[in-house]
Every structure is written in C-alpha cells, then in structure tokens.
CSV table of N, CA, C and O in Angstrom, one decimal:
chain,number,residue,atom,x,y,z
A,9,MET,N,1.1,-1.1,0.2
A,9,MET,CA,-0.1,0.2,0.1
A,9,MET,C,1.0,1.1,-0.3
A,9,MET,O,1.8,1.3,0.8
A,10,ILE,N,0.5,2.4,-1.1
A,10,ILE,CA,1.6,3.2,-0.9
A,10,ILE,C,0.7,4.3,0.1
A,10,ILE,O,-0.7,4.7,0.4
A,11,PRO,N,2.1,5.2,1.0
A,11,PRO,CA,1.5,6.0,2.0
A,11,PRO,C,0.8,7.2,1.3
A,11,PRO,O,1.0,7.1,0.2
A,12,VAL,N,-0.2,7.8,1.7
A,12,VAL,CA,-1.3,9.1,1.6
A,12,VAL,C,-0.1,9.9,1.4
A,12,VAL,O,-0.3,10.4,0.2
A,13,LYS,N,0.8,10.2,1.5
A,13,LYS,CA,1.8,11.2,1.7
A,13,LYS,C,2.3,11.1,-0.2
A,13,LYS,O,2.2,12.4,-0.7
A,14,ASP,N,2.8,10.2,-0.1
A,14,ASP,CA,2.8,10.2,-1.5
A,14,ASP,C,1.7,10.1,-2.9
A,14,ASP,O,2.3,10.4,-3.9
A,15,TYR,N,0.9,9.9,-2.5
A,15,TYR,CA,-0.2,10.4,-3.6
A,15,TYR,C,-0.1,11.7,-3.9
A,15,TYR,O,-0.9,12.4,-5.0
A,16,PHE,N,0.0,12.8,-3.1
A,16,PHE,CA,0.3,14.2,-3.2
A,16,PHE,C,1.3,14.5,-3.9
A,16,PHE,O,2.1,15.5,-3.1
A,17,THR,N,1.7,14.3,-5.2
A,17,THR,CA,3.0,14.4,-5.9
A,17,THR,C,2.6,15.4,-6.7
A,17,THR,O,1.6,15.5,-7.5
A,18,PRO,N,3.8,16.5,-7.4
A,18,PRO,CA,3.5,17.1,-8.6
A,18,PRO,C,3.1,16.5,-9.6
A,18,PRO,O,3.3,15.5,-10.3
A,19,GLY,N,1.6,17.1,-10.6
A,19,GLY,CA,1.3,16.6,-11.5
A,19,GLY,C,0.6,15.7,-11.3
A,19,GLY,O,-0.3,15.6,-12.3
A,20,ARG,N,0.0,15.3,-10.0
A,20,ARG,CA,-1.3,14.2,-9.7
A,20,ARG,C,-2.8,15.0,-10.2
A,20,ARG,O,-2.6,16.3,-9.9
A,21,LEU,N,-3.5,14.1,-10.9
A,21,LEU,CA,-4.6,14.6,-11.2
A,21,LEU,C,-5.4,14.4,-9.7
A,21,LEU,O,-5.5,13.9,-9.0
A,22,VAL,N,-6.0,15.4,-9.6
A,22,VAL,CA,-7.1,15.5,-8.1
A,22,VAL,C,-8.6,16.6,-9.0
A,22,VAL,O,-8.3,17.4,-9.7
A,23,SER,N,-9.7,16.6,-8.1
A,23,SER,CA,-10.9,17.3,-8.0
A,23,SER,C,-11.2,17.5,-6.9
A,23,SER,O,-10.8,17.4,-5.4
A,24,SER,N,-11.8,19.1,-6.3
A,24,SER,CA,-12.2,19.6,-5.8
A,24,SER,C,-13.5,19.1,-4.9
A,24,SER,O,-14.1,19.0,-6.1
A,25,THR,N,-13.4,18.8,-3.7
A,25,THR,CA,-14.9,18.1,-3.1
A,25,THR,C,-15.3,19.0,-2.5
A,25,THR,O,-16.6,18.9,-1.8
A,26,ALA,N,-15.0,20.1,-2.0
A,26,ALA,CA,-15.1,21.7,-1.0
A,26,ALA,C,-15.3,22.6,-1.6
A,26,ALA,O,-13.8,22.8,-2.0
A,27,GLY,N,-16.0,23.5,-1.0
A,27,GLY,CA,-15.8,25.0,-1.8
A,27,GLY,C,-16.6,25.9,-2.9
A,27,GLY,O,-16.8,24.4,-3.5
A,28,ARG,N,-16.4,27.1,-2.9
A,28,ARG,CA,-17.0,27.3,-4.6
A,28,ARG,C,-16.6,26.1,-5.8
A,28,ARG,O,-17.3,26.4,-6.6
A,29,ASP,N,-15.3,25.7,-5.7
A,29,ASP,CA,-14.9,25.0,-6.9
A,29,ASP,C,-14.9,23.8,-6.9
A,29,ASP,O,-14.2,22.6,-7.2
A,30,SER,N,-16.0,23.3,-5.8
A,30,SER,CA,-16.3,21.7,-5.9
A,30,SER,C,-16.8,21.2,-7.1
A,30,SER,O,-17.3,21.8,-8.0
A,31,GLY,N,-16.0,20.1,-7.3
A,31,GLY,CA,-16.5,19.6,-8.9
A,31,GLY,C,-15.1,20.0,-10.3
A,31,GLY,O,-15.2,19.3,-10.9
A,32,LYS,N,-14.4,21.1,-9.7
A,32,LYS,CA,-13.5,21.1,-10.8
A,32,LYS,C,-12.1,20.2,-10.6
A,32,LYS,O,-12.2,19.7,-9.7
A,33,PHE,N,-11.3,20.3,-11.6
A,33,PHE,CA,-10.2,19.2,-11.6
A,33,PHE,C,-8.6,20.0,-11.7
A,33,PHE,O,-9.3,20.8,-12.5
A,34,TYR,N,-7.8,19.9,-10.8
A,34,TYR,CA,-6.8,20.3,-11.3
A,34,TYR,C,-5.6,19.4,-11.2
A,34,TYR,O,-5.6,18.5,-11.2
A,35,LEU,N,-4.6,19.4,-11.3
A,35,LEU,CA,-3.3,18.8,-11.2
A,35,LEU,C,-2.3,19.7,-10.0
A,35,LEU,O,-2.4,21.1,-9.6
A,36,ILE,N,-1.8,18.7,-9.1
A,36,ILE,CA,-1.1,19.4,-7.9
A,36,ILE,C,0.5,20.1,-8.6
A,36,ILE,O,0.9,19.5,-9.4
A,37,LEU,N,0.8,21.4,-8.2
A,37,LEU,CA,1.8,21.9,-8.4
A,37,LEU,C,2.7,21.7,-7.4
A,37,LEU,O,3.8,21.0,-7.8
A,38,ASP,N,2.4,22.1,-5.7
A,38,ASP,CA,3.5,21.0,-5.0
A,38,ASP,C,2.9,21.3,-3.5
A,38,ASP,O,1.7,21.7,-3.8
A,39,ARG,N,3.4,20.4,-3.0
A,39,ARG,CA,3.0,20.8,-1.5
A,39,ARG,C,3.8,21.6,-0.5
A,39,ARG,O,5.1,21.8,-0.5
A,40,VAL,N,2.6,22.3,0.1
A,40,VAL,CA,3.2,23.8,1.0
A,40,VAL,C,2.9,22.5,2.3
A,40,VAL,O,4.5,23.5,3.2
A,41,SER,N,2.5,22.1,2.7
A,41,SER,CA,2.8,21.3,4.2
A,41,SER,C,2.1,20.1,4.2
A,41,SER,O,1.7,19.2,3.5
A,42,GLU,N,1.8,19.8,5.5
A,42,GLU,CA,1.4,17.8,5.9
A,42,GLU,C,-0.2,17.8,5.1
A,42,GLU,O,-0.2,17.0,5.0
A,43,THR,N,-0.6,19.1,5.2
A,43,THR,CA,-2.1,19.2,5.1
A,43,THR,C,-2.8,19.9,3.9
A,43,THR,O,-3.9,20.1,3.6
A,44,ARG,N,-1.8,20.7,3.7
A,44,ARG,CA,-2.0,21.4,1.9
A,44,ARG,C,-1.3,21.7,1.0
A,44,ARG,O,-0.1,20.8,0.8
A,45,VAL,N,-1.7,21.9,-0.3
A,45,VAL,CA,-1.5,21.6,-1.4
A,45,VAL,C,-1.8,22.5,-2.6
A,45,VAL,O,-2.6,23.5,-1.9
A,46,ARG,N,-0.9,23.0,-3.4
A,46,ARG,CA,-1.0,24.2,-4.4
A,46,ARG,C,-1.6,23.5,-5.8
A,46,ARG,O,-0.7,22.5,-6.3
A,47,VAL,N,-2.7,23.8,-6.6
A,47,VAL,CA,-3.5,23.3,-7.3
A,47,VAL,C,-3.3,24.3,-8.4
A,47,VAL,O,-3.9,25.7,-8.2
A,48,VAL,N,-3.3,23.8,-9.7
A,48,VAL,CA,-3.6,25.2,-10.8
A,48,VAL,C,-4.4,24.0,-11.9
A,48,VAL,O,-4.5,22.7,-11.5
A,49,ASN,N,-4.9,24.7,-13.0
A,49,ASN,CA,-5.8,24.3,-14.3
A,49,ASN,C,-5.5,24.9,-15.2
A,49,ASN,O,-5.9,24.2,-16.2
A,50,GLY,N,-4.5,26.1,-15.0
A,50,GLY,CA,-4.2,26.6,-16.4
A,50,GLY,C,-5.5,27.5,-16.8
A,50,GLY,O,-5.0,28.5,-17.7
A,51,THR,N,-6.8,27.9,-16.3
A,51,THR,CA,-7.6,28.6,-16.9
A,51,THR,C,-7.8,29.6,-15.8
A,51,THR,O,-7.1,30.9,-15.7
A,52,ASP,N,-8.7,29.3,-14.5
A,52,ASP,CA,-9.2,30.3,-13.3
A,52,ASP,C,-8.1,29.9,-12.4
A,52,ASP,O,-7.6,31.0,-11.5
A,53,ARG,N,-7.2,29.2,-12.3
A,53,ARG,CA,-6.0,28.9,-11.6
A,53,ARG,C,-4.8,28.8,-12.5
A,53,ARG,O,-4.7,27.8,-12.7
A,54,ARG,N,-3.9,29.8,-12.4
A,54,ARG,CA,-3.0,29.8,-13.2
A,54,ARG,C,-1.8,29.4,-12.7
A,54,ARG,O,-1.8,29.4,-11.1
A,55,VAL,N,-0.3,29.1,-13.1
A,55,VAL,CA,0.5,28.6,-12.4
A,55,VAL,C,1.3,30.2,-11.7
A,55,VAL,O,1.7,29.8,-10.3
A,56,SER,N,0.5,31.2,-11.9
A,56,SER,CA,1.4,32.6,-11.4
A,56,SER,C,0.2,32.7,-9.9
A,56,SER,O,1.0,33.4,-9.1
A,57,GLY,N,-0.9,32.2,-10.5
A,57,GLY,CA,-1.3,32.1,-8.6
A,57,GLY,C,-2.0,30.6,-8.4
A,57,GLY,O,-3.5,30.9,-8.8
A,58,PRO,N,-1.9,29.8,-7.8
A,58,PRO,CA,-2.5,28.7,-7.8
A,58,PRO,C,-3.7,28.7,-6.4
A,58,PRO,O,-2.7,29.6,-5.4
A,59,LYS,N,-4.1,27.8,-6.7
A,59,LYS,CA,-5.1,27.5,-5.5
A,59,LYS,C,-4.4,26.9,-4.0
A,59,LYS,O,-4.1,25.6,-5.0
A,60,LEU,N,-4.4,27.4,-2.9
A,60,LEU,CA,-4.2,26.3,-1.8
A,60,LEU,C,-5.4,25.8,-1.6
A,60,LEU,O,-6.3,26.4,-1.2
A,61,LYS,N,-5.1,24.3,-1.4
A,61,LYS,CA,-6.3,23.5,-1.3
A,61,LYS,C,-5.9,22.5,0.0
A,61,LYS,O,-4.8,22.5,0.0
A,62,ASN,N,-6.8,22.5,1.0
A,62,ASN,CA,-6.6,21.4,2.1
A,62,ASN,C,-6.9,19.9,1.2
A,62,ASN,O,-7.7,19.7,0.3
A,63,LEU,N,-5.8,19.1,1.5
A,63,LEU,CA,-6.0,17.6,1.4
A,63,LEU,C,-7.7,17.0,1.7
A,63,LEU,O,-8.0,16.0,0.7
A,64,LYS,N,-7.9,17.3,2.7
A,64,LYS,CA,-9.2,16.7,3.0
A,64,LYS,C,-10.1,17.4,2.1
A,64,LYS,O,-11.3,16.2,1.9
A,65,HIS,N,-10.0,18.2,1.4
A,65,HIS,CA,-11.3,18.7,0.4
A,65,HIS,C,-10.6,18.2,-1.2
A,65,HIS,O,-11.2,18.9,-1.9
A,66,LEU,N,-9.9,17.0,-1.6
A,66,LEU,CA,-9.3,16.3,-2.6
A,66,LEU,C,-9.9,16.0,-2.9
A,66,LEU,O,-9.1,14.6,-1.9
A,67,LYS,N,-10.2,14.9,-4.5
A,67,LYS,CA,-9.9,13.6,-4.3
A,67,LYS,C,-9.1,13.3,-5.7
A,67,LYS,O,-9.3,13.9,-6.6
A,68,VAL,N,-8.4,12.5,-5.2
A,68,VAL,CA,-6.9,11.9,-5.7
A,68,VAL,C,-7.4,11.1,-6.8
A,68,VAL,O,-8.3,9.9,-6.6
A,69,TYR,N,-6.9,11.2,-8.1
A,69,TYR,CA,-7.1,10.0,-8.7
A,69,TYR,C,-5.7,9.2,-9.2
A,69,TYR,O,-4.4,10.0,-8.9
A,70,PRO,N,-5.3,8.3,-10.0
A,70,PRO,CA,-4.5,7.5,-10.1
A,70,PRO,C,-3.7,8.0,-11.1
A,70,PRO,O,-2.6,7.0,-11.7
A,71,LEU,N,-4.2,9.0,-12.1
A,71,LEU,CA,-3.3,9.6,-13.0
A,71,LEU,C,-2.1,10.4,-12.5
A,71,LEU,O,-2.6,11.5,-11.8
A,72,VAL,N,-1.1,10.5,-13.2
A,72,VAL,CA,-0.4,11.7,-13.5
A,72,VAL,C,0.3,12.1,-14.5
A,72,VAL,O,0.6,11.6,-15.4
A,73,ALA,N,0.7,13.7,-14.4
A,73,ALA,CA,1.0,14.2,-15.7
A,73,ALA,C,2.9,14.5,-15.7
A,73,ALA,O,3.2,15.1,-14.6
A,74,GLY,N,3.2,13.1,-15.9
A,74,GLY,CA,4.5,12.8,-16.3
A,74,GLY,C,5.6,14.1,-16.3
A,74,GLY,O,6.7,14.9,-15.7
A,75,ASP,N,4.9,14.7,-17.9
A,75,ASP,CA,5.8,15.9,-17.7
A,75,ASP,C,5.9,17.1,-17.2
A,75,ASP,O,7.2,17.7,-16.6
A,76,ILE,N,4.8,17.5,-16.6
A,76,ILE,CA,4.6,18.6,-15.1
A,76,ILE,C,5.6,17.8,-14.4
A,76,ILE,O,6.0,18.6,-13.6
A,77,ALA,N,5.0,16.9,-13.8
A,77,ALA,CA,5.9,16.1,-12.5
A,77,ALA,C,7.3,16.2,-12.8
A,77,ALA,O,8.4,17.1,-11.7
A,78,HIS,N,8.1,16.1,-13.8
A,78,HIS,CA,9.4,16.0,-14.5
A,78,HIS,C,10.0,17.5,-14.6
A,78,HIS,O,10.8,17.9,-13.5
A,79,LYS,N,9.1,18.3,-14.9
A,79,LYS,CA,9.7,20.0,-14.8
A,79,LYS,C,9.7,20.8,-13.6
A,79,LYS,O,10.5,21.4,-13.0
A,80,VAL,N,8.8,20.0,-12.5
A,80,VAL,CA,8.9,20.9,-11.3
A,80,VAL,C,9.7,19.7,-10.5
A,80,VAL,O,10.1,20.8,-9.7
A,81,SER,N,10.0,18.7,-10.8
A,81,SER,CA,11.4,18.2,-9.6
A,81,SER,C,12.6,18.6,-10.2
A,81,SER,O,13.5,18.3,-9.6
A,82,THR,N,12.7,18.8,-11.4
A,82,THR,CA,13.4,19.6,-12.0
A,82,THR,C,13.9,21.1,-12.1
A,82,THR,O,15.3,21.7,-12.5
A,83,GLY,N,12.3,21.7,-11.2
A,83,GLY,CA,13.0,23.4,-11.4
A,83,GLY,C,12.8,24.0,-12.3
A,83,GLY,O,13.1,25.2,-12.8
A,84,GLN,N,12.3,23.0,-13.5
A,84,GLN,CA,11.4,24.1,-15.0
A,84,GLN,C,10.5,25.0,-14.8
A,84,GLN,O,9.8,24.6,-14.1
A,85,ARG,N,10.6,25.5,-15.8
A,85,ARG,CA,9.3,26.7,-15.5
A,85,ARG,C,8.4,25.9,-16.2
A,85,ARG,O,8.1,25.3,-17.3
A,86,VAL,N,6.9,26.1,-15.6
A,86,VAL,CA,6.0,25.5,-15.8
A,86,VAL,C,4.8,26.4,-16.5
A,86,VAL,O,4.7,27.0,-15.7
A,87,THR,N,4.4,26.3,-17.8
A,87,THR,CA,3.4,27.2,-18.3
A,87,THR,C,2.1,27.0,-18.1
A,87,THR,O,1.6,25.5,-18.1
A,88,ASP,N,1.1,27.8,-18.2
A,88,ASP,CA,-0.3,27.2,-18.4
A,88,ASP,C,-1.0,26.6,-19.3
A,88,ASP,O,-2.1,25.5,-19.2
A,89,LEU,N,-0.2,26.7,-20.4
A,89,LEU,CA,-0.9,26.0,-21.7
A,89,LEU,C,-0.3,24.4,-21.4
A,89,LEU,O,-1.4,23.5,-21.8
A,90,GLU,N,0.7,24.4,-20.5
A,90,GLU,CA,1.3,22.6,-20.6
A,90,GLU,C,0.3,22.4,-19.5
A,90,GLU,O,0.0,21.2,-19.8
A,91,VAL,N,0.2,22.7,-18.4
A,91,VAL,CA,-1.3,22.4,-17.0
A,91,VAL,C,-2.4,22.1,-18.3
A,91,VAL,O,-2.8,21.0,-17.8
A,92,ARG,N,-3.3,22.9,-19.1
A,92,ARG,CA,-4.1,23.0,-19.9
A,92,ARG,C,-4.2,21.5,-20.8
A,92,ARG,O,-5.2,20.6,-20.6
A,93,ARG,N,-2.7,21.3,-21.1
A,93,ARG,CA,-3.1,20.2,-22.2
A,93,ARG,C,-2.8,19.0,-21.5
A,93,ARG,O,-3.8,17.7,-21.4
A,94,ALA,N,-1.8,18.7,-20.6
A,94,ALA,CA,-1.8,18.0,-19.7
A,94,ALA,C,-2.9,17.4,-19.0
A,94,ALA,O,-3.7,16.1,-18.9
A,95,LEU,N,-3.8,18.5,-18.7
A,95,LEU,CA,-4.9,17.8,-17.9
A,95,LEU,C,-6.4,17.7,-18.8
A,95,LEU,O,-6.5,16.3,-18.3
A,96,LYS,N,-6.1,18.2,-20.1
A,96,LYS,CA,-7.2,17.4,-21.0
A,96,LYS,C,-7.0,16.1,-21.5
A,96,LYS,O,-7.7,15.6,-21.7
A,97,GLU,N,-5.3,15.5,-21.6
A,97,GLU,CA,-4.9,14.4,-22.0
A,97,GLU,C,-5.2,13.4,-20.5
A,97,GLU,O,-5.8,12.4,-21.1
A,98,LEU,N,-4.8,13.7,-20.1
A,98,LEU,CA,-5.5,13.1,-18.5
A,98,LEU,C,-7.5,12.6,-18.2
A,98,LEU,O,-7.7,11.5,-18.4
A,99,LEU,N,-7.7,13.6,-18.7
A,99,LEU,CA,-9.5,13.5,-18.7
A,99,LEU,C,-9.7,12.8,-20.0
A,99,LEU,O,-10.7,11.7,-19.4
A,100,GLU,N,-9.2,12.8,-21.0
A,100,GLU,CA,-9.5,12.1,-21.8
A,100,GLU,C,-9.3,10.6,-21.6
A,100,GLU,O,-9.7,10.1,-21.8
A,101,THR,N,-7.8,10.7,-21.5
A,101,THR,CA,-7.7,9.0,-20.9
A,101,THR,C,-8.2,8.5,-19.9
A,101,THR,O,-9.1,7.5,-20.0
A,102,TYR,N,-9.4,9.2,-19.0
A,102,TYR,CA,-10.1,8.7,-18.2
A,102,TYR,C,-11.3,8.5,-18.7
A,102,TYR,O,-12.6,8.6,-17.9
A,103,GLY,N,-11.6,8.9,-20.0
A,103,GLY,CA,-12.9,9.3,-20.5
A,103,GLY,C,-14.1,10.5,-19.9
A,103,GLY,O,-14.9,10.0,-19.5
A,104,GLN,N,-13.3,11.5,-19.7
A,104,GLN,CA,-13.8,12.2,-19.0
A,104,GLN,C,-13.8,13.8,-19.8
A,104,GLN,O,-12.7,13.7,-19.7
A,105,ALA,N,-14.6,14.1,-20.7
A,105,ALA,CA,-14.4,15.6,-20.9
A,105,ALA,C,-14.6,16.7,-20.3
A,105,ALA,O,-15.7,16.6,-19.4
A,106,ILE,N,-14.2,17.8,-20.6
A,106,ILE,CA,-14.2,18.7,-20.0
A,106,ILE,C,-15.1,20.0,-20.4
A,106,ILE,O,-15.1,20.4,-21.5
A,107,PRO,N,-16.4,20.2,-19.8
A,107,PRO,CA,-17.1,21.2,-20.3
A,107,PRO,C,-16.4,22.5,-20.5
A,107,PRO,O,-15.7,22.5,-19.7
A,108,ALA,N,-17.0,23.4,-21.0
A,108,ALA,CA,-16.4,25.0,-20.8
A,108,ALA,C,-16.1,25.2,-19.7
A,108,ALA,O,-15.5,26.2,-19.3
A,109,SER,N,-17.6,25.3,-18.8
A,109,SER,CA,-17.3,25.6,-17.3
A,109,SER,C,-15.7,25.1,-16.4
A,109,SER,O,-15.5,25.8,-15.5
A,110,GLY,N,-15.5,23.7,-16.9
A,110,GLY,CA,-14.4,23.5,-16.2
A,110,GLY,C,-14.7,22.7,-15.2
A,110,GLY,O,-13.8,22.0,-14.3
A,111,LYS,N,-16.0,22.3,-15.2
A,111,LYS,CA,-16.8,21.2,-14.2
A,111,LYS,C,-17.4,19.6,-14.7
A,111,LYS,O,-17.1,19.8,-16.0
A,112,PRO,N,-16.7,18.6,-14.1
A,112,PRO,CA,-17.1,17.2,-14.5
A,112,PRO,C,-18.4,17.4,-15.2
A,112,PRO,O,-19.4,18.2,-14.8
A,113,SER,N,-18.8,16.6,-16.0
A,113,SER,CA,-19.8,16.4,-16.8
A,113,SER,C,-20.6,15.3,-16.0
A,113,SER,O,-20.7,15.0,-15.0
A,114,ASP,N,-22.3,14.9,-16.0
A,114,ASP,CA,-23.1,14.2,-15.6
A,114,ASP,C,-22.2,12.8,-15.0
A,114,ASP,O,-22.5,12.3,-13.9
A,115,GLU,N,-20.9,12.3,-15.8
A,115,GLU,CA,-20.5,10.8,-15.8
A,115,GLU,C,-19.8,11.6,-14.6
A,115,GLU,O,-18.6,11.7,-15.5
A,116,THR,N,-19.5,11.3,-13.3
A,116,THR,CA,-18.3,12.0,-12.9
A,116,THR,C,-17.3,10.8,-12.7
A,116,THR,O,-17.6,9.5,-12.9
A,117,LEU,N,-16.0,11.1,-12.5
A,117,LEU,CA,-14.9,9.7,-12.1
A,117,LEU,C,-14.9,9.2,-10.8
A,117,LEU,O,-15.1,9.7,-9.8
A,118,GLU,N,-15.4,7.8,-11.0
A,118,GLU,CA,-15.7,7.5,-9.6
A,118,GLU,C,-14.8,6.4,-9.1
A,118,GLU,O,-14.6,6.0,-8.4
A,119,GLN,N,-13.7,5.9,-10.2
A,119,GLN,CA,-12.3,5.2,-9.6
A,119,GLN,C,-11.6,5.8,-9.4
A,119,GLN,O,-11.4,7.6,-9.3
A,120,SER,N,-10.8,5.8,-8.0
A,120,SER,CA,-9.6,6.2,-7.7
A,120,SER,C,-8.9,5.5,-7.4
A,120,SER,O,-8.6,3.9,-7.3
C-alpha cells in the first residue's frame, strides 16, 4: 500500500470536493505542508496564482502528468498551456471530457 503522503505529488490529477470550486479538476503543483497543496488548472487557477487546498477537500486520481511532474522536480518553468494540455490528456485518458465551465459532466470519475 502506498502511503497517503505519496499520493500528493506534483502533476497528480485531483478534483475539489469542497468549496466554490467543488467538482473542478486540477493538477497538483507542489506540496506546501502536511495538510495543504497548491493546485492549478491553467485557466482560472494559473501557475502564477495557484489555489491553496486542504488535502481533506481533494479527491485523488491514479493519473499523473509525467511532463509536469518532471519539470517541477527539476525546477523548470511550467506554463499554463502545458497544464491545460496535460489536464485535457489525463481527462481524455480517463474518458472524461471537460465542459466549458471546467466542471465535470454528469458522469463523474468514480475510480480512484
């Protein structure tokens, strides 16, 4: 079994379960503390202004954007375009399309 701590790595696909952004998908940019991470989606939450989220308020998926994770770990700059593309690819891989609002459609991701 993988420790919970290892799930919250850069590039991991997550969705918000609480707050005004409930249901939106994000990629983890980095971990701030034991209980908080910064998340981005490239549109309303850009790399220049990531959202701080409590781990309790996130649903974690088993998909990681490898290119984003690599760039963050090596200290390279990550762009909003790269985040949007990676998020789109991950959601298509999982069979989930993002509507214009950025919220999941009626068929939410149930696997984790």
